[in-house]
Coordinates of N, CA and C in Angstrom, one line a residue:
X1 N 91.9 85.3 92.8 CA 92.8 85.2 94.1 C 92.8 83.6 94.5
X2 N 93.7 82.6 94.3 CA 93.4 81.0 94.3 C 93.6 80.8 95.6
X3 N 92.7 80.0 95.7 CA 92.4 79.4 97.4 C 93.3 78.2 97.3
X4 N 94.0 77.5 97.5 CA 95.0 76.0 97.4 C 95.4 75.8 99.0
X5 N 94.6 75.0 99.3 CA 95.0 73.6 100.9 C 94.5 75.0 102.0
X6 N 93.2 76.1 101.2 CA 93.0 77.1 101.9 C 93.7 78.1 102.6
X7 N 94.6 78.4 102.0 CA 95.5 79.4 101.9 C 95.5 80.5 101.0
X8 N 95.6 81.7 100.9 CA 95.7 82.4 100.1 C 96.9 83.2 99.7
X9 N 97.2 82.6 98.2 CA 98.7 83.4 97.6 C 99.1 84.8 97.7
X10 N 100.4 85.3 98.4 CA 100.5 86.5 98.3 C 100.7 87.1 96.7
X11 N 99.9 88.3 96.3 CA 100.3 88.9 95.1 C 100.4 90.2 95.5
X12 N 101.5 91.0 94.3 CA 101.5 92.5 94.8 C 101.1 93.0 93.5
X13 N 100.5 93.8 93.7 CA 99.7 94.7 92.1 C 100.3 96.2 92.5
X14 N 100.1 96.5 91.0 CA 101.2 98.1 90.7 C 101.2 98.9 92.1
X15 N 99.5 98.9 91.9 CA 99.1 99.7 93.6 C 100.2 99.9 95.2
X16 N 100.4 97.9 95.2 CA 101.0 97.6 96.3 C 102.8 98.2 96.3
X17 N 102.9 98.1 94.8 CA 104.2 98.8 94.6 C 104.7 100.3 94.7
X18 N 103.2 101.2 94.4 CA 103.4 102.3 94.4 C 103.5 102.7 96.2
X19 N 102.9 101.7 96.9 CA 102.9 101.9 97.9 C 103.9 101.7 98.8
X20 N 104.5 101.0 98.7 CA 105.6 100.3 99.3 C 106.3 101.3 100.3
X21 N 106.2 102.7 100.3 CA 106.9 103.6 101.0 C 106.6 103.3 102.7
X22 N 105.4 102.4 103.1 CA 105.0 102.1 104.6 C 103.6 102.5 105.1
X23 N 103.1 103.3 104.4 CA 101.8 104.0 104.8 C 101.2 103.1 104.8
X24 N 100.2 102.7 105.2 CA 99.2 101.8 105.2 C 98.0 102.7 104.7
X25 N 97.3 101.4 104.3 CA 96.1 102.0 103.6 C 94.8 101.7 104.1
X26 N 95.0 101.0 105.8 CA 93.9 100.5 106.3 C 93.0 101.8 106.7
X27 N 92.2 101.7 107.2 CA 90.8 102.4 108.1 C 90.9 101.7 109.3
X28 N 91.7 100.5 109.7 CA 91.8 99.7 110.8 C 93.0 100.5 111.8
X29 N 92.6 101.2 112.8 CA 93.4 101.4 113.5 C 93.6 101.4 115.2
X30 N 92.8 100.2 115.3 CA 92.2 100.0 116.5 C 93.9 99.6 117.2
X31 N 93.6 99.6 118.6 CA 94.1 98.8 119.1 C 93.7 97.6 119.6
X32 N 94.6 96.6 119.5 CA 94.1 95.2 119.8 C 93.1 95.0 121.0
X33 N 93.2 95.8 122.3 CA 93.0 95.6 123.8 C 91.4 96.7 123.2
X34 N 91.4 97.5 122.3 CA 89.8 98.1 122.5 C 89.1 98.0 120.8
X35 N 89.7 96.8 120.7 CA 88.3 96.3 119.3 C 87.4 96.2 120.0
X36 N 86.2 96.7 118.7 CA 85.2 95.9 119.0 C 84.7 95.5 117.7
X37 N 83.7 94.9 117.8 CA 83.3 94.3 116.5 C 82.7 95.4 115.7
X38 N 82.6 95.3 114.2 CA 81.8 96.1 113.4 C 81.3 95.2 112.4
X39 N 80.7 96.0 111.1 CA 79.6 95.1 109.9 C 80.9 95.7 108.9
X40 N 80.9 94.4 107.9 CA 81.8 95.2 106.4 C 80.5 94.6 105.8
X41 N 80.9 95.4 104.5 CA 80.0 95.3 103.4 C 80.5 94.9 102.2
X42 N 80.0 93.8 101.9 CA 81.6 92.9 100.4 C 80.2 93.1 99.3
X43 N 80.8 93.3 98.0 CA 80.3 93.1 96.7 C 80.9 92.4 95.1
X44 N 81.7 91.8 96.3 CA 82.6 91.4 95.0 C 82.9 89.5 95.5
X45 N 84.0 89.5 95.3 CA 84.4 87.6 96.2 C 83.9 87.6 97.5
X46 N 83.9 88.4 98.0 CA 83.9 88.0 100.0 C 82.4 87.9 100.0
X47 N 81.5 88.1 99.1 CA 80.3 87.4 99.2 C 79.9 86.0 99.1
X48 N 81.2 85.4 98.9 CA 80.9 84.0 98.7 C 81.2 83.5 100.0
X49 N 80.5 82.7 100.8 CA 80.9 82.3 102.1 C 81.8 81.3 102.2
X50 N 82.3 80.5 100.9 CA 83.7 79.8 101.4 C 84.9 80.5 101.4
X51 N 84.6 81.8 100.2 CA 86.3 82.5 100.3 C 86.3 83.6 101.7
X52 N 85.0 83.9 102.0 CA 85.5 84.9 103.3 C 86.0 83.9 104.5
X53 N 85.0 82.9 104.3 CA 85.6 82.0 105.7 C 87.2 81.5 105.5
X54 N 87.8 81.4 104.4 CA 89.1 81.2 104.2 C 89.7 82.3 104.5
X55 N 89.5 83.5 103.7 CA 90.3 84.2 104.4 C 90.7 85.3 105.6
X56 N 89.4 84.4 106.6 CA 89.2 85.5 107.6 C 89.5 84.1 108.6
X57 N 89.9 83.1 108.8 CA 90.3 81.8 108.9 C 89.0 81.4 109.9
X58 N 88.1 81.3 109.6 CA 87.0 81.0 110.6 C 86.7 79.5 110.6
X59 N 86.1 79.1 111.5 CA 86.0 77.5 111.9 C 84.5 77.2 110.9
X60 N 83.9 78.4 111.1 CA 83.1 77.7 110.5 C 82.4 78.6 109.9
X61 N 81.2 78.1 108.7 CA 80.9 79.0 107.6 C 80.5 80.4 107.8
X62 N 80.7 81.6 107.7 CA 79.9 82.8 108.1 C 78.3 83.0 107.5
X63 N 78.0 84.0 108.6 CA 77.0 84.4 108.3 C 76.3 85.8 107.3
X64 N 76.6 85.7 106.5 CA 76.5 87.0 105.6 C 74.8 87.3 105.3
X65 N 74.3 88.7 105.3 CA 73.2 88.9 105.1 C 73.0 90.0 103.9
X66 N 72.0 89.8 103.3 CA 71.7 90.5 102.4 C 71.5 92.0 102.2
X67 N 72.5 93.4 101.9 CA 72.6 94.5 101.8 C 72.7 95.3 101.1
X68 N 72.4 96.5 101.6 CA 73.2 97.6 100.0 C 73.9 98.7 100.7
X69 N 74.3 99.6 100.2 CA 74.6 100.8 100.3 C 74.6 101.9 99.3
X70 N 74.4 103.0 99.7 CA 74.5 104.3 98.6 C 76.2 104.9 98.8
X71 N 75.7 105.9 97.7 CA 77.3 106.9 97.5 C 78.6 106.6 96.9
X72 N 78.4 104.9 96.4 CA 79.0 104.7 95.5 C 78.7 104.3 94.2
X73 N 80.0 104.3 93.2 CA 79.1 103.7 92.0 C 80.6 102.2 91.9
X74 N 80.2 101.7 91.0 CA 81.1 100.3 90.6 C 81.8 100.4 89.2
X75 N 83.2 100.1 89.7 CA 83.9 99.9 88.2 C 84.4 98.6 88.8
X76 N 85.0 98.4 87.5 CA 86.4 97.4 87.3 C 87.1 97.4 86.9
X77 N 88.4 96.8 88.1 CA 89.8 97.1 87.8 C 90.6 96.3 86.8
X78 N 91.1 96.6 86.2 CA 92.1 95.2 86.0 C 91.2 94.1 84.6
X79 N 89.8 94.7 84.1 CA 88.8 94.1 83.5 C 88.3 92.9 84.2
X80 N 88.2 92.9 85.7 CA 88.2 91.8 86.1 C 87.9 92.1 87.9
X81 N 88.3 93.2 88.5 CA 88.0 92.5 90.0 C 87.1 94.2 89.9
X82 N 86.0 93.8 90.9 CA 85.0 94.8 91.1 C 85.6 95.7 92.3
X83 N 85.8 96.9 91.8 CA 85.8 98.0 92.9 C 85.0 99.4 92.9
X84 N 85.0 100.2 94.1 CA 84.3 101.0 94.3 C 84.5 102.7 94.4
X85 N 83.8 103.3 93.9 CA 84.4 104.9 93.5 C 83.2 105.4 94.7
X86 N 83.6 106.7 95.3 CA 82.4 107.4 96.2 C 81.5 108.3 95.0
X87 N 80.8 108.4 95.2 CA 79.7 109.6 94.2 C 79.2 110.7 95.4
X88 N 79.3 111.3 95.1 CA 78.8 112.8 95.3 C 77.4 112.6 95.9
X89 N 76.7 112.0 95.3 CA 75.3 112.0 95.8 C 74.9 110.8 96.9
X90 N 75.0 111.2 97.9 CA 75.0 109.6 98.4 C 73.7 108.7 98.9
X91 N 72.7 109.1 98.2 CA 71.1 109.0 97.6 C 71.4 108.1 96.6
X92 N 72.4 108.6 95.6 CA 72.3 107.9 94.5 C 72.0 106.4 94.1
X93 N 72.5 105.8 93.1 CA 72.1 104.4 92.9 C 73.0 103.6 94.0
X94 N 71.9 102.7 95.0 CA 72.4 101.6 95.8 C 73.5 100.2 95.0
X95 N 74.4 100.1 95.9 CA 75.3 98.9 95.5 C 75.1 97.7 96.1
X96 N 74.4 96.5 95.5 CA 74.0 95.7 96.1 C 75.1 94.4 96.6
X97 N 74.7 93.9 98.1 CA 75.8 93.1 98.8 C 75.6 92.5 99.6
X98 N 76.5 91.8 100.5 CA 76.6 91.3 101.8 C 77.4 91.9 102.5
X99 N 76.6 91.8 104.1 CA 77.4 92.2 105.4 C 77.4 91.2 106.0
X100 N 79.1 91.3 106.9 CA 79.1 90.6 107.6 C 79.7 91.1 108.6
X101 N 79.4 90.8 110.1 CA 80.5 91.2 111.3 C 81.4 90.1 111.6
X102 N 82.6 91.1 111.1 CA 84.1 90.9 112.2 C 84.1 91.0 113.5
X103 N 84.2 90.0 114.3 CA 84.8 89.8 115.8 C 86.1 90.2 116.6
X104 N 87.0 89.7 115.2 CA 88.2 90.4 116.0 C 89.2 91.0 114.8
X105 N 90.1 91.6 115.5 CA 91.0 92.5 114.6 C 91.9 91.5 113.5
X106 N 92.2 90.1 114.0 CA 93.1 89.7 112.9 C 92.0 89.4 111.8
X107 N 90.8 89.0 111.6 CA 89.7 89.1 111.0 C 89.7 90.4 109.7
X108 N 89.6 91.7 110.6 CA 89.9 92.7 109.6 C 91.4 92.9 108.9
X109 N 92.8 92.5 109.5 CA 93.5 92.4 109.0 C 93.7 91.7 108.3
X110 N 93.3 90.5 107.9 CA 93.4 89.5 106.8 C 92.2 90.3 105.9
X111 N 91.1 90.6 106.1 CA 90.7 91.0 105.4 C 91.1 92.2 103.9
X112 N 91.9 93.4 105.0 CA 92.7 94.0 104.0 C 93.8 93.3 103.3
X113 N 94.3 92.2 104.1 CA 95.5 91.9 103.2 C 94.9 91.3 101.7
X114 N 93.7 90.4 101.9 CA 93.4 89.8 100.9 C 92.3 90.7 99.5
X115 N 92.3 92.4 100.4 CA 91.9 92.9 99.4 C 93.5 93.7 98.4
X116 N 94.4 93.8 99.0 CA 95.7 94.3 98.3 C 95.4 95.8 98.8
X117 N 96.5 96.6 98.7 CA 96.8 97.9 98.4 C 96.0 98.5 97.5
X118 N 95.5 98.0 96.8 CA 94.6 98.4 95.8 C 93.6 98.8 96.6
X119 N 92.8 98.5 97.4 CA 91.5 99.2 98.2 C 91.9 99.6 99.4
X120 N 91.0 100.7 99.8 CA 91.1 101.0 101.5 C 89.9 100.6 102.0
X121 N 89.6 100.6 103.1 CA 89.0 100.5 104.1 C 88.0 101.8 104.3
X122 N 86.7 102.2 103.4 CA 86.4 103.4 104.5 C 85.1 103.2 104.9
X123 N 84.5 104.0 105.8 CA 83.1 104.0 105.9 C 82.1 103.9 105.1
X124 N 80.8 103.6 106.0 CA 79.7 103.3 104.7 C 78.7 103.0 105.6
X125 N 77.0 103.5 105.1 CA 76.0 103.4 105.8 C 75.4 101.7 104.9
X126 N 75.1 101.0 106.2 CA 74.7 99.8 105.3 C 73.2 99.5 105.8
X127 N 72.4 99.0 104.6 CA 71.1 99.0 104.9 C 70.8 97.3 104.9
X128 N 70.3 96.7 105.4 CA 69.8 95.5 105.3 C 68.1 95.4 104.5
X129 N 67.8 94.3 104.5 CA 66.7 93.9 103.4 C 66.0 94.4 104.7
X130 N 65.8 93.9 105.8 CA 64.7 94.5 107.1 C 64.1 95.6 106.7
X131 N 65.5 96.3 106.9 CA 65.2 98.2 106.9 C 66.4 98.3 107.8
X132 N 66.8 97.4 108.3 CA 68.0 98.5 109.5 C 69.0 98.3 109.0
X133 N 69.5 99.7 109.5 CA 70.8 100.2 109.2 C 71.7 100.2 110.2
X134 N 73.2 100.6 109.8 CA 74.3 100.2 110.4 C 75.3 101.3 109.7
X135 N 76.1 101.5 110.8 CA 77.2 102.1 110.2 C 78.5 101.3 110.0
X136 N 79.0 100.9 109.1 CA 80.4 99.9 108.7 C 81.6 100.4 107.9
X137 N 81.8 99.3 107.3 CA 83.0 99.4 106.3 C 83.2 98.8 105.0
X138 N 83.1 99.4 104.0 CA 83.6 98.5 103.0 C 85.3 98.9 102.1
X139 N 85.3 98.4 101.1 CA 86.6 98.9 100.5 C 86.3 99.4 99.3
X140 N 87.1 100.7 99.3 CA 87.0 101.0 97.8 C 88.6 101.3 96.9
X141 N 88.1 101.8 95.8 CA 89.4 102.3 95.2 C 90.1 102.9 95.8
X142 N 91.8 102.6 96.1 CA 92.4 103.3 96.5 C 93.4 104.4 95.8
X143 N 93.2 104.4 94.2 CA 94.1 104.6 93.5 C 93.4 105.8 92.6
X144 N 93.8 106.2 91.4 CA 93.1 107.6 91.2 C 91.6 107.0 90.4
X145 N 90.6 107.8 91.0 CA 89.8 107.6 90.4 C 89.7 107.7 88.8
X146 N 90.3 108.6 88.2 CA 89.9 108.7 86.6 C 90.8 107.8 85.5
X147 N 91.6 106.6 87.1 CA 92.8 105.8 86.3 C 92.2 105.1 85.2
X148 N 92.8 104.9 84.4 CA 92.7 103.8 82.6 C 92.4 102.5 83.1
X149 N 93.2 102.3 84.2 CA 93.2 100.4 84.9 C 91.3 100.5 85.2
X150 N 90.3 101.3 85.3 CA 89.3 101.3 85.5 C 88.0 101.3 84.5
X151 N 86.9 100.4 84.3 CA 86.5 100.4 83.5 C 84.7 100.4 83.7
X152 N 83.8 100.5 83.4 CA 82.6 100.2 83.2 C 82.2 98.9 84.0
X153 N 81.2 98.9 84.6 CA 81.0 96.9 84.7 C 80.4 96.8 85.9
X154 N 80.0 95.9 85.9 CA 79.1 95.1 87.4 C 80.2 93.9 87.9
X155 N 79.5 93.3 88.7 CA 79.9 91.7 89.4 C 78.5 91.2 89.7
X156 N 79.0 90.1 88.7 CA 77.6 88.9 89.7 C 78.3 87.5 89.9
X157 N 78.1 87.5 91.4 CA 78.3 86.8 92.4 C 78.0 85.0 91.7
X158 N 77.1 84.9 90.9 CA 76.7 83.5 90.7 C 77.5 83.4 89.2
X159 N 77.8 84.0 88.2 CA 78.5 83.8 87.2 C 79.7 83.8 87.9
X160 N 80.1 84.3 88.6 CA 81.5 84.1 89.0 C 82.1 82.6 89.8
X161 N 80.7 82.5 90.7 CA 81.0 81.3 91.3 C 81.0 80.0 89.8
X162 N 80.5 80.1 89.6 CA 80.3 79.2 88.0 C 81.5 79.0 87.4
X163 N 82.1 80.4 86.9 CA 82.9 80.5 85.9 C 84.2 80.5 86.2
X164 N 84.7 81.4 87.4 CA 86.0 81.7 87.8 C 86.4 80.9 89.0
X165 N 85.2 80.8 90.2 CA 85.5 80.2 91.4 C 86.6 78.3 91.2
X166 N 86.0 77.7 90.3 CA 86.4 76.6 90.2 C 87.8 76.7 89.8
X167 N 88.2 77.5 89.4 CA 89.7 77.9 88.7 C 90.6 78.2 90.4
X168 N 90.4 78.3 91.0 CA 90.7 79.0 92.6 C 91.2 77.5 93.1
X169 N 90.2 76.4 93.3 CA 91.1 75.2 93.5 C 92.7 74.7 93.4

């Protein structure tokens, strides 16, 4: 996604069109008056503080913490976007990433919009480097897990920041 003047462009994926029926893929169904802060786990471009700050309209750079989750495997969608699929073994391979605490419903809705309908929020158990464990949300693939749109691969934040992020300006 390109960041232009701090704004995200609106894009529509094939999955967005498929879901044009109005059904929400968001796991966020809290009412505004009952919203409680919770933690998100990121494994792609949202690990970049500037991207997360822009997406969530934060005034200050976010405080991200190194973390990992189990029970998922990473795939690449469309040759460039990382996504997660649930694994049967919740203790299997760990996905490394970063975690951040959302404090407003607006932040959560902005995250879902950024991820598009190709991803859906789902619960996960987040483990920090300190050993602390919390329940939170991450975004997983919302489509068919056997889709030919998915391929093997991984996401490297430093490579993305060096090669792809400059193209977003």
